[in-house]
CSV table of C-alpha atoms and ligand atoms in Angstrom, one decimal:
chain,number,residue,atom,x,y,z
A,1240,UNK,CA,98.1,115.3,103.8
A,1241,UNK,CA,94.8,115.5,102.1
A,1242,UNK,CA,92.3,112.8,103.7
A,1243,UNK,CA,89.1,111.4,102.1
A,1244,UNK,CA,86.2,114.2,101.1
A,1245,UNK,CA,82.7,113.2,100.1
A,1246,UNK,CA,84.2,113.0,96.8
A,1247,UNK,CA,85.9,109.2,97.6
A,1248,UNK,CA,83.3,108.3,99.9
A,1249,UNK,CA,81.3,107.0,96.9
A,1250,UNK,CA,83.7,105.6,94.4
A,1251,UNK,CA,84.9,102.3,96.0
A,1252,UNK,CA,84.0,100.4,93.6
A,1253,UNK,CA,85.4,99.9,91.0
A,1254,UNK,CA,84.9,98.4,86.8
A,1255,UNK,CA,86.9,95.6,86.1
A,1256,UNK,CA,86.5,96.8,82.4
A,1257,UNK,CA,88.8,100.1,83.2
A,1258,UNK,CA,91.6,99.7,80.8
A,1259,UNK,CA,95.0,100.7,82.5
A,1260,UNK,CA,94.4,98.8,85.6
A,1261,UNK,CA,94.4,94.9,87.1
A,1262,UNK,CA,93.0,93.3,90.0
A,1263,UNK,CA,95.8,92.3,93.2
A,1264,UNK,CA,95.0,90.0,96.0
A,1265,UNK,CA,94.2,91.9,99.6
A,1266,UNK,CA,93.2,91.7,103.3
A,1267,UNK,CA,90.5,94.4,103.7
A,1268,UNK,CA,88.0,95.1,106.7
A,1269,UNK,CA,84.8,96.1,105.2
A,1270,UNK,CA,83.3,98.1,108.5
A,1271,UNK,CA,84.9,99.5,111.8
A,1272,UNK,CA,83.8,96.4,113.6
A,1273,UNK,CA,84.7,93.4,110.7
A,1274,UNK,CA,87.6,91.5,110.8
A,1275,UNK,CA,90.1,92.0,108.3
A,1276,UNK,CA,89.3,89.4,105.3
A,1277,UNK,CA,90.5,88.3,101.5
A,1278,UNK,CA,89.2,90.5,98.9
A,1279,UNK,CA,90.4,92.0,95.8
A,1280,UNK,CA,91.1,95.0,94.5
A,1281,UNK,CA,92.0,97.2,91.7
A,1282,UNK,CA,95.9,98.6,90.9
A,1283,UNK,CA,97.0,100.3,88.3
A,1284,UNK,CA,99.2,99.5,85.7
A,1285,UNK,CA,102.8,101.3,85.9
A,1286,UNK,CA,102.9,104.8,84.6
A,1287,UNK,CA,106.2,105.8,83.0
A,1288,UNK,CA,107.3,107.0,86.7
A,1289,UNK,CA,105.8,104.2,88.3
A,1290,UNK,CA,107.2,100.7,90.2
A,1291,UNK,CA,105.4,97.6,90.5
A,1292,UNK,CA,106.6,95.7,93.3
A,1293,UNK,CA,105.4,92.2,94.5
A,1294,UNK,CA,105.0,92.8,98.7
A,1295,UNK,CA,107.0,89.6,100.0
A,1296,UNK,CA,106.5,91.6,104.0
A,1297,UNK,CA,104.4,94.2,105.1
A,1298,UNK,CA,104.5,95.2,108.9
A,1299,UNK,CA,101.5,95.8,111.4
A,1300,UNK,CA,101.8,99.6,112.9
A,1301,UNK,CA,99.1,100.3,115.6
A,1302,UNK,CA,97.9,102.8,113.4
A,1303,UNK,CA,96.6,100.4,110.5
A,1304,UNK,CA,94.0,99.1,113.4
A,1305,UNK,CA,93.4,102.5,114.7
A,1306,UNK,CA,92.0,103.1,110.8
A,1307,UNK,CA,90.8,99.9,110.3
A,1308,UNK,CA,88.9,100.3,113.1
A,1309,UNK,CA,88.0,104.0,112.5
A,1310,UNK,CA,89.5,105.2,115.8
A,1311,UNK,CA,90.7,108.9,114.3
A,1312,UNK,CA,88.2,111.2,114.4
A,1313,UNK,CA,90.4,113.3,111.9
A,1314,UNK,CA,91.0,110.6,109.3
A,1315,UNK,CA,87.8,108.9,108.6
A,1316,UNK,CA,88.1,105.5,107.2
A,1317,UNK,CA,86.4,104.6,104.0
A,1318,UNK,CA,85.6,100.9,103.3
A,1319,UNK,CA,86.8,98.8,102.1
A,1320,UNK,CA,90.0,99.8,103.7
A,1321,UNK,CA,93.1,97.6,102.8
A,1322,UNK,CA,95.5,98.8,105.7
A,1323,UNK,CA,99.6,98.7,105.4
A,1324,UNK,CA,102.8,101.5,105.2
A,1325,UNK,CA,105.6,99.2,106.4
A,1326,UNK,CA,106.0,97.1,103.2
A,1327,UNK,CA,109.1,95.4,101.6
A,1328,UNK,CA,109.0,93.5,98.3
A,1329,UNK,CA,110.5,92.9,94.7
A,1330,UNK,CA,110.5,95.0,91.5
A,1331,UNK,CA,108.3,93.5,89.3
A,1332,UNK,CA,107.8,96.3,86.5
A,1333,UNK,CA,109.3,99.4,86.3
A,1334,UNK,CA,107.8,102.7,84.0
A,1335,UNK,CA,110.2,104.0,81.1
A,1336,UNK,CA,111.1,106.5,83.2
A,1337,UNK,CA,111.8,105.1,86.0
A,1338,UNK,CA,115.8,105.3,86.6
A,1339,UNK,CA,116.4,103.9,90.2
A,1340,UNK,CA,114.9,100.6,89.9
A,1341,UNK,CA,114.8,97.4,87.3
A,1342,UNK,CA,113.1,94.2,87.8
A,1343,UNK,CA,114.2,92.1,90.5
A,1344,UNK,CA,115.5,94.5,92.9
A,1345,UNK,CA,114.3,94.6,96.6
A,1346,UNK,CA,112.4,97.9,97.2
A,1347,UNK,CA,110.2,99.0,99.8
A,1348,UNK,CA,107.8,101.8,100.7
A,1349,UNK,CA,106.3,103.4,103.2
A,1350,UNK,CA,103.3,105.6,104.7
A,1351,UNK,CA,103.0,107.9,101.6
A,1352,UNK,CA,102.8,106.8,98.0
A,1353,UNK,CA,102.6,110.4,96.3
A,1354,UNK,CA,102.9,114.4,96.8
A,1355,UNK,CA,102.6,117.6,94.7
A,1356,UNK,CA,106.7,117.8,94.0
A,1357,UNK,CA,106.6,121.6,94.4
A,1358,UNK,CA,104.9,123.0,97.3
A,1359,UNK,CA,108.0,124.5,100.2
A,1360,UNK,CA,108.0,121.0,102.3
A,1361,UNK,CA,108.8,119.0,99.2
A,1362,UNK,CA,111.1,121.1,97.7
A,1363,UNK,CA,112.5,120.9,101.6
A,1364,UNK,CA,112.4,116.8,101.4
A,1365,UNK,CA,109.7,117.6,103.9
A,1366,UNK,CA,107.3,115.3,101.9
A,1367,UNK,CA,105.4,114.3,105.4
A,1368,UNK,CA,103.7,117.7,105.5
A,1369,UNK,CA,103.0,118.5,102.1
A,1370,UNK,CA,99.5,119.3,102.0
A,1371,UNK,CA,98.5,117.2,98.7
A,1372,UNK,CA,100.4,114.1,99.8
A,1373,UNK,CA,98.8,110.9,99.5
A,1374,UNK,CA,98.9,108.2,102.1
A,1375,UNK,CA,99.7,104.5,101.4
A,1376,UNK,CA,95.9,103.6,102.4
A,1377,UNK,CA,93.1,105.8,102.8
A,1378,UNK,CA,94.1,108.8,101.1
A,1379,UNK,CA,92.3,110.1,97.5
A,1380,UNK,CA,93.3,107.7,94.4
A,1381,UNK,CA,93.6,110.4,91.4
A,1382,UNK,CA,94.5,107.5,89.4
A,1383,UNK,CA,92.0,105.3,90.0
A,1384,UNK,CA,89.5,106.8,91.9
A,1385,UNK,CA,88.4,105.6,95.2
A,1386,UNK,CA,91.2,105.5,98.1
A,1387,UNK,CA,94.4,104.1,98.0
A,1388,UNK,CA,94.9,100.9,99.6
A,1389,UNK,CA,97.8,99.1,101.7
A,1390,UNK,CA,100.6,96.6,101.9
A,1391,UNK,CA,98.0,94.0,102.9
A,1392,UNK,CA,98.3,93.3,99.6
A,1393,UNK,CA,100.3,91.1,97.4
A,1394,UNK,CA,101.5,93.4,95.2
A,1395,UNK,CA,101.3,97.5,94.6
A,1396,UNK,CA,102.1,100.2,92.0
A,1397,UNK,CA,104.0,103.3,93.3
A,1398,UNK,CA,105.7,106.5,92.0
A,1399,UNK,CA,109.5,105.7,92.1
A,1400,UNK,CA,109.8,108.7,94.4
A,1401,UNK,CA,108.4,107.3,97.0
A,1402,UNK,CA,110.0,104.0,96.6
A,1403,UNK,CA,113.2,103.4,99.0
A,1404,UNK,CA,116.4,101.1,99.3
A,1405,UNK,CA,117.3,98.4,101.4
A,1406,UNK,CA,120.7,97.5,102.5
A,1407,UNK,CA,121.7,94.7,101.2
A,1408,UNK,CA,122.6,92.9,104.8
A,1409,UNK,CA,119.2,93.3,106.5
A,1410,UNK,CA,116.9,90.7,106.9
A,1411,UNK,CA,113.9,91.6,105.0
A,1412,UNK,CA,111.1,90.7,107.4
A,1413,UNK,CA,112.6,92.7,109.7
A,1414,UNK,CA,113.1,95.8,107.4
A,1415,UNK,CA,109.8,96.3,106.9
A,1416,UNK,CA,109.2,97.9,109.6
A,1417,UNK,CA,111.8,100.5,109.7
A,1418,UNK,CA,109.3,102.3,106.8
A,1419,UNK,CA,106.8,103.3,109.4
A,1420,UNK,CA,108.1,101.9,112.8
A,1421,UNK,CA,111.4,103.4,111.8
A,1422,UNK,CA,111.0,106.4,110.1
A,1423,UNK,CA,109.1,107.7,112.8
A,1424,UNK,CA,111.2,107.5,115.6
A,1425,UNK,CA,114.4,108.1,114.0
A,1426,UNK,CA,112.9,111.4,112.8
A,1427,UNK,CA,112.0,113.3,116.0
A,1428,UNK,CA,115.2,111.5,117.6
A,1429,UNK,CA,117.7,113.2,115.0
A,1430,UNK,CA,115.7,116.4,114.9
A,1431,UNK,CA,115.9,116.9,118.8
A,1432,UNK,CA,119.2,116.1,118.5
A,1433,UNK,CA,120.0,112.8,120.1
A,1434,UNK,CA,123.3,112.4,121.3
A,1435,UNK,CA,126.2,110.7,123.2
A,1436,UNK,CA,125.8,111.9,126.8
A,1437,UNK,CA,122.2,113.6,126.3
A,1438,UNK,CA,119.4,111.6,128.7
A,1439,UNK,CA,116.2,110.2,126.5
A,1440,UNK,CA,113.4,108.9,127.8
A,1441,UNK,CA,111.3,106.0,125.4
A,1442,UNK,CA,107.5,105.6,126.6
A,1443,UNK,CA,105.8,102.7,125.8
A,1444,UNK,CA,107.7,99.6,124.8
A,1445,UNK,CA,106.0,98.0,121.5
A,1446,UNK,CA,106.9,99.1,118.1
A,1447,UNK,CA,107.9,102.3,117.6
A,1448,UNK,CA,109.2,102.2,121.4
A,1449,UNK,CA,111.3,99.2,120.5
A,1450,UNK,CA,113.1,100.9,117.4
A,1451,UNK,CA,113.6,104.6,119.6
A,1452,UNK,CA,115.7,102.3,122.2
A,1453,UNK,CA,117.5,101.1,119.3
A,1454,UNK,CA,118.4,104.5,117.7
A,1455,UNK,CA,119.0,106.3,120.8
A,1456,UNK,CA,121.6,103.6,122.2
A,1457,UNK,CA,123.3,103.6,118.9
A,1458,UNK,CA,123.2,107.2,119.0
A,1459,UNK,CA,125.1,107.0,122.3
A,1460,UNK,CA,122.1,108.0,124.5
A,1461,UNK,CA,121.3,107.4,127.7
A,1462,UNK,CA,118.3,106.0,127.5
A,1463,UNK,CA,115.4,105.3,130.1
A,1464,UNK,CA,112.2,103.0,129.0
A,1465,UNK,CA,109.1,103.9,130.9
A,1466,UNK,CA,107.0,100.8,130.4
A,1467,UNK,CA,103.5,99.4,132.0
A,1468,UNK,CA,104.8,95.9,131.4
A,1469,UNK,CA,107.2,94.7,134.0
A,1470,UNK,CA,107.4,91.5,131.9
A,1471,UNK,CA,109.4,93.9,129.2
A,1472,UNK,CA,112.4,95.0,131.5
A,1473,UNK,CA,114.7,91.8,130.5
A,1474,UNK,CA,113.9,93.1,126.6
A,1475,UNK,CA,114.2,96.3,127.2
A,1476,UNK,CA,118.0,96.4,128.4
A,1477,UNK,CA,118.6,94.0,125.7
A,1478,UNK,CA,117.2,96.2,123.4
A,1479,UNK,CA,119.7,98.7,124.5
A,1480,UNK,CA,118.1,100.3,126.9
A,1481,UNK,CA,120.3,101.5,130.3
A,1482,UNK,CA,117.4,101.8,132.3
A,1483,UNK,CA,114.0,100.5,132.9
A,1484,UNK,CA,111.0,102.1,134.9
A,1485,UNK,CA,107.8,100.9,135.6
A,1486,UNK,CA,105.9,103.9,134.9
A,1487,UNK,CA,103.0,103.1,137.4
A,1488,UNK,CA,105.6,103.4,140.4
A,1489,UNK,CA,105.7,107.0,141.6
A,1490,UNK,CA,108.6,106.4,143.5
A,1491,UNK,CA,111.1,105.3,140.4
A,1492,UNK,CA,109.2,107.7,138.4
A,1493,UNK,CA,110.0,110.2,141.4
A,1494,UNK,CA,113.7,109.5,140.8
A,1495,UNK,CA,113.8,111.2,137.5
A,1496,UNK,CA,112.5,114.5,138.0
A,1497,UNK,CA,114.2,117.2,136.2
A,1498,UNK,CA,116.7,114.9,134.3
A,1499,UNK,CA,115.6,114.6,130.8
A,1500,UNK,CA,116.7,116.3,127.7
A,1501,UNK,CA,114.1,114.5,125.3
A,1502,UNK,CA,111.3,111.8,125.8
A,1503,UNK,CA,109.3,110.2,123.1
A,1504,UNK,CA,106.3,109.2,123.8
A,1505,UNK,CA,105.4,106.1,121.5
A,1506,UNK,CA,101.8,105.1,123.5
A,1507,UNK,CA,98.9,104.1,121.6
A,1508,UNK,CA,96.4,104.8,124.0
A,1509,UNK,CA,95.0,107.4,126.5
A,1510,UNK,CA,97.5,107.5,129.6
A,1511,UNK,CA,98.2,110.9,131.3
A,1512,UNK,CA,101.2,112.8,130.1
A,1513,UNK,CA,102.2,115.4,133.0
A,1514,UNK,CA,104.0,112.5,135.0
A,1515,UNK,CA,106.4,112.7,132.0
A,1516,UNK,CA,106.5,116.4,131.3
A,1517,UNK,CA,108.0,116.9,135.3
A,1518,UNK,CA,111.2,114.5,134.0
A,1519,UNK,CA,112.1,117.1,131.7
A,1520,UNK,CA,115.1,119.2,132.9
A,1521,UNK,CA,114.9,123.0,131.8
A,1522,UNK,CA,114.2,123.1,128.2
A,1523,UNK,CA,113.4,119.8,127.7
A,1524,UNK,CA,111.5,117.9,124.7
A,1525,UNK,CA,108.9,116.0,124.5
A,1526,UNK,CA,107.4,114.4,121.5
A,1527,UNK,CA,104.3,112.7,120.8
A,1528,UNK,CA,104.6,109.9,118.2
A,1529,UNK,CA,101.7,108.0,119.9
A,1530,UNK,CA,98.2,108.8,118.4
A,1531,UNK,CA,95.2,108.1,120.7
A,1532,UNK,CA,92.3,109.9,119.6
A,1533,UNK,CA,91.4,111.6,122.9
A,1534,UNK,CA,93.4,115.2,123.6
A,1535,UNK,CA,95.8,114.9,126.2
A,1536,UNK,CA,95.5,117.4,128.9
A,1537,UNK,CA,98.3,119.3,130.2
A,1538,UNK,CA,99.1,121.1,133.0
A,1539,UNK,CA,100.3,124.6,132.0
A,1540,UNK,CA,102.9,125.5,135.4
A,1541,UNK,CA,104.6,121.4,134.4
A,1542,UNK,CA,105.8,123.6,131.2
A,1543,UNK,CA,105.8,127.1,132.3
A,1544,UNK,CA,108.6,126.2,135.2
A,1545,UNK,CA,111.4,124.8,133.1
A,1546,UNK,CA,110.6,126.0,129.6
A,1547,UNK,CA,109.8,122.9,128.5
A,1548,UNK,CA,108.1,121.9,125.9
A,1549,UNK,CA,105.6,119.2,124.2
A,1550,UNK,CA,105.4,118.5,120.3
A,1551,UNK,CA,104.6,115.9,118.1
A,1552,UNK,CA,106.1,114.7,114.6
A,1553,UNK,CA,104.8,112.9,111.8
A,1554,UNK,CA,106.4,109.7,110.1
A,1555,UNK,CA,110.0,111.6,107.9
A,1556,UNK,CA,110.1,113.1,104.4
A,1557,UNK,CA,111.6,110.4,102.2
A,1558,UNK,CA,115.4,111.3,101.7
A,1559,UNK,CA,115.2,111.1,105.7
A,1560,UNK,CA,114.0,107.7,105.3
A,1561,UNK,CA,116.7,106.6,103.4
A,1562,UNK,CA,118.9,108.1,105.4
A,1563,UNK,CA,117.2,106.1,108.3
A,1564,UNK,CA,117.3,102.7,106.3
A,1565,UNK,CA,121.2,103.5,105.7
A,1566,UNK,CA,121.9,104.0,108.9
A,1567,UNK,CA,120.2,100.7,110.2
A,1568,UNK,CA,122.1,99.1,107.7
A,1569,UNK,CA,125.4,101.1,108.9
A,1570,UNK,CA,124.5,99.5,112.5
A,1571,UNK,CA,122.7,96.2,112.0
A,1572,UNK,CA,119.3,97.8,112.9
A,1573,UNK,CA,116.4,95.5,112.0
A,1574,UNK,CA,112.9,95.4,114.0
A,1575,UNK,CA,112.4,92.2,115.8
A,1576,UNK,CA,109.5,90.7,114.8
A,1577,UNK,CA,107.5,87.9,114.6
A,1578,UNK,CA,106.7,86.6,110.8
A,1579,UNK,CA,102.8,85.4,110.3
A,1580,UNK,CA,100.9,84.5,107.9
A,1581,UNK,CA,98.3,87.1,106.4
A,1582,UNK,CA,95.5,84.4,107.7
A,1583,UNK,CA,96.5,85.7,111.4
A,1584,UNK,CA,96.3,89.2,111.1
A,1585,UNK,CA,92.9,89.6,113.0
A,1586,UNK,CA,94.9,87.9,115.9
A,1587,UNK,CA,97.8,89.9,115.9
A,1588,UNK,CA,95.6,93.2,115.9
A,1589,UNK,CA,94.6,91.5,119.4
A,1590,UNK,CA,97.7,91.4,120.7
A,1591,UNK,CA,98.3,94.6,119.6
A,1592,UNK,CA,95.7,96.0,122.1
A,1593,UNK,CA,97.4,94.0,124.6
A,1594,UNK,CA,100.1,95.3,124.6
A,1595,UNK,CA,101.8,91.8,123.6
A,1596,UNK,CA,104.1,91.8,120.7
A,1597,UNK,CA,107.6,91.3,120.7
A,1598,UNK,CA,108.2,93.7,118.9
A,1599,UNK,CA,106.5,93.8,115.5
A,1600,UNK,CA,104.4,91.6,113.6
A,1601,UNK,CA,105.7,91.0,110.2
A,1602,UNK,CA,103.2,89.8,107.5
A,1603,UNK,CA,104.6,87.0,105.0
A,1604,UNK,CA,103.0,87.9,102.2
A,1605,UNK,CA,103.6,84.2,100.4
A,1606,UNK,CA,100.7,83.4,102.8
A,1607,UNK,CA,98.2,85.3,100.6
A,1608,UNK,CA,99.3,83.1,97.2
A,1609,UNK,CA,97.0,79.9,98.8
A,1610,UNK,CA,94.1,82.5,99.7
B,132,LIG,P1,102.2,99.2,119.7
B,132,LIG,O1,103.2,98.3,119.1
B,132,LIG,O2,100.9,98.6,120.1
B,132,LIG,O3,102.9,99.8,121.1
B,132,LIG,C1,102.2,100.7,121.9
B,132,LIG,C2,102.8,100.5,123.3
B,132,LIG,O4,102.1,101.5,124.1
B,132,LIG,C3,102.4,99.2,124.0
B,132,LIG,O5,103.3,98.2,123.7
B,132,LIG,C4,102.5,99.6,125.5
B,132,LIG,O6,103.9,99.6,125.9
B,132,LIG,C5,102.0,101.1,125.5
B,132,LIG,N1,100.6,101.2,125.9
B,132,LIG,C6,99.5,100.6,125.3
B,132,LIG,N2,98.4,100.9,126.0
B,132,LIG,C7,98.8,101.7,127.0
B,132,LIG,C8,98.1,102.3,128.1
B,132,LIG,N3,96.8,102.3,128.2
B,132,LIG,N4,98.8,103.1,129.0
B,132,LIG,C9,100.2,103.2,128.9
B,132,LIG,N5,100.9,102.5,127.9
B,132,LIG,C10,100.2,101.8,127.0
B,132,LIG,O7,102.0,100.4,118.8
B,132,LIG,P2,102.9,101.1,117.7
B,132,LIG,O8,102.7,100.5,116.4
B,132,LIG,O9,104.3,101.2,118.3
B,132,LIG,O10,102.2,102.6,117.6
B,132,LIG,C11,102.2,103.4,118.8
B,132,LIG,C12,101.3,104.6,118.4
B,132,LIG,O11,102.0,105.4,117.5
B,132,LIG,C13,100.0,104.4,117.8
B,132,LIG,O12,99.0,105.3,118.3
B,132,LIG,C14,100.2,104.6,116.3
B,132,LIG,O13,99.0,105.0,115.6
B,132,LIG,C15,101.2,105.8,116.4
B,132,LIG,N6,102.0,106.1,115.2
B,132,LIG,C16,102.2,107.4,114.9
B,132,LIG,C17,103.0,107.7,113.8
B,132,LIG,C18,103.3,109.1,113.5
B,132,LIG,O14,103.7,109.4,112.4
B,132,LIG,N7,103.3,110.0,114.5
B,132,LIG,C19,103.5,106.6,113.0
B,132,LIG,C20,103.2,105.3,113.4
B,132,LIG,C21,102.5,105.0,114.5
B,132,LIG,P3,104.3,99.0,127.4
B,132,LIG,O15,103.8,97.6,127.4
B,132,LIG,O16,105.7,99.1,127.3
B,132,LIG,O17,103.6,99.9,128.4
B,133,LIG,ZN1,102.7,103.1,110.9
């Protein structure tokens, strides 16, 4: 992905007398220390490939206050910064071109909006490392100028090749956050290669943790949570999980040594990683999906021993994200979430850092029509 140069650090503003564009209603945080507040902001009009779609939910992911907040020291966040990649809504306006979609339809999108369509990873479906892609929020605008901004939103214009499907059986404020949320687990869970019988560890039990123990039961996993809240354990075996550990107790962590062929490590925060890497049986996984800014450190003779190994994966290329959604709507897979109004958000964000959602806020975007 390209991020923000000194070329987009100056154009945020924007002329309401552009032709070609029109102005949307938004949530934005204007600095790393303001709360998220109304605001508007440009969009353009459709292209002949484009989809307008009116956002009826958008999801909160961790990472949308990690940028808000300008936690990455990779991805500097330019202001104002709209956040949002787990967004559901209706077709509004579709671009002569456009051939998947028509005006009324439920679509969705997620964490990118655009690519360069011929580089190896897209022409691989690969979109997610393309490196011209363009993230939902915070990424270049070569339409407008400026940076793109997010579901917070309450509507947004998006080529239809980055626009996706929902089954018609899901709930929708409980899709939306299979576009991030999802995506990101079911990817390294089906690249690692999941199965009935294989042992999978889940760390962290909020968002993305909640959809892994989903995918890996109906997978046929065995799956472990390691969690820091023993207030989660009734959830997590509901969740599907077959096994719970508190992951501050040595001695159940103790129990598990050698035994893992995957763990996916979903924690938004710094937390030492070796206590995991010893659960891995010989040539074990594990994958970081979590993003804390601070490097992890790890203890070279934890891998050297068993061959193990550590990676990380980035949200899916897009047909795997349709594959995803189809599969959730294969297997009744939503998110469960808790619906708020947009007027909450700054709330939400600190329950996030506590650790307290069950398991997903999901942002009715009606809320922003009486801002
Ligand atoms: P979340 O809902 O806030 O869940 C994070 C969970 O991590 C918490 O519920 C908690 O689970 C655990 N946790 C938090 N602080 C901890 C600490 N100090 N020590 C140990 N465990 C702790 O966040 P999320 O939306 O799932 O996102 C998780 C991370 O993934 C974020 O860093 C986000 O930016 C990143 N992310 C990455 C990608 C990607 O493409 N790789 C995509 C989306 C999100 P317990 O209460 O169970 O311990
Ligand atoms: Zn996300």
């Amino acid at each position: 992905m390209s991020y923000p140069t000194e070329s987009v650090m100056t154009t945020t503003q924007f002329s309401s007398e552009s032709r070609g564009q029109y102005t949307a209603k938004a949530y934005a945080a204007a600095g790393a220390k303001s709360q998220l507040a109304p605001n508007t902001i440009p969009r353009r009009d459709p292209g002949e490939h484009d989809v307008q779609i009116e956002i009826l939910f958008c999801g909160i992911c961790h990472s949308d206050l990690h940028q808000v907040r300008n936690e990455w020291s990779a991805m500097p966040t330019v202001y104002p910064c709209v956040p949002g990649h787990e967004i559901v809504g209706r077709v509004t306006k579709v671009g002569s071109a456009v051939t998947k979609f028509k005006p009324g339809d439920i679509a969705a999108v997620g964490c990118m909006v655009d690519s360069d369509g011929d580089c190896e990873e897209c022409q691989t479906g690969l979109e997610q490392f393309c490196p011209h892609g363009t993230l939902t929020y915070n990424s270049p605008d070569v339409h407008l100028g400026g940076v793109t901004y997010g579901g917070y939103s309450d509507s947004i214009v998006v080529k239809e090749h980055f626009v996706l499907r929902i089954p018609s059986n899901l709930n929708l404020a409980g899709a939306a956050p299979l576009l991030c949320a999802g995506i990101t687990t079911y990817s390294p869970i089906r690249h690692w290669g999941v199965t009935k019988g294989k042992k999978v560890g889940v760390v962290g039990l909020g968002g993305l943790g909640h959809m892994a123990i989903k995918f890996a039961h109906a997978l046929g996993a065995n799956v472990v949570v390691f969690t820091t809240s023993p207030n989660k354990i009734e959830d997590a075996l509901r969740l599907g999980a077959d096994q719970v550990v508190i992951s501050r107790n040595r001695d159940e962590m103790g129990k598990h040594v050698n035994s893992f062929d995957f763990i996916l490590d979903t924690v938004s925060a710094e937390h030492d990683i070796n206590s995991y890497l010893q659960l891995l049986r010989r040539d074990g996984n594990m994958t970081l999906v979590g993003a804390p800014d601070k490097p992890h450190a790890v203890a070279a003779f934890g891998l050297i021993f068993k061959r193990r190994s550590v990676s990380g994966s980035p949200i899916g290329g897009i047909a795997e994200t349709q594959e995803m959604l189809d599969f959730c709507g294969k297997h009744n897979i939503t998110a469960d979430v808790e619906v708020i109004p947009i007027q909450e958000v700054n709330e939400a964000y600190e329950r996030l850092l506590k650790s307290d959602v069950k398991y997903r806020f999901s942002i009715d975007m009606s809320s922003l029509k009486s801002q």
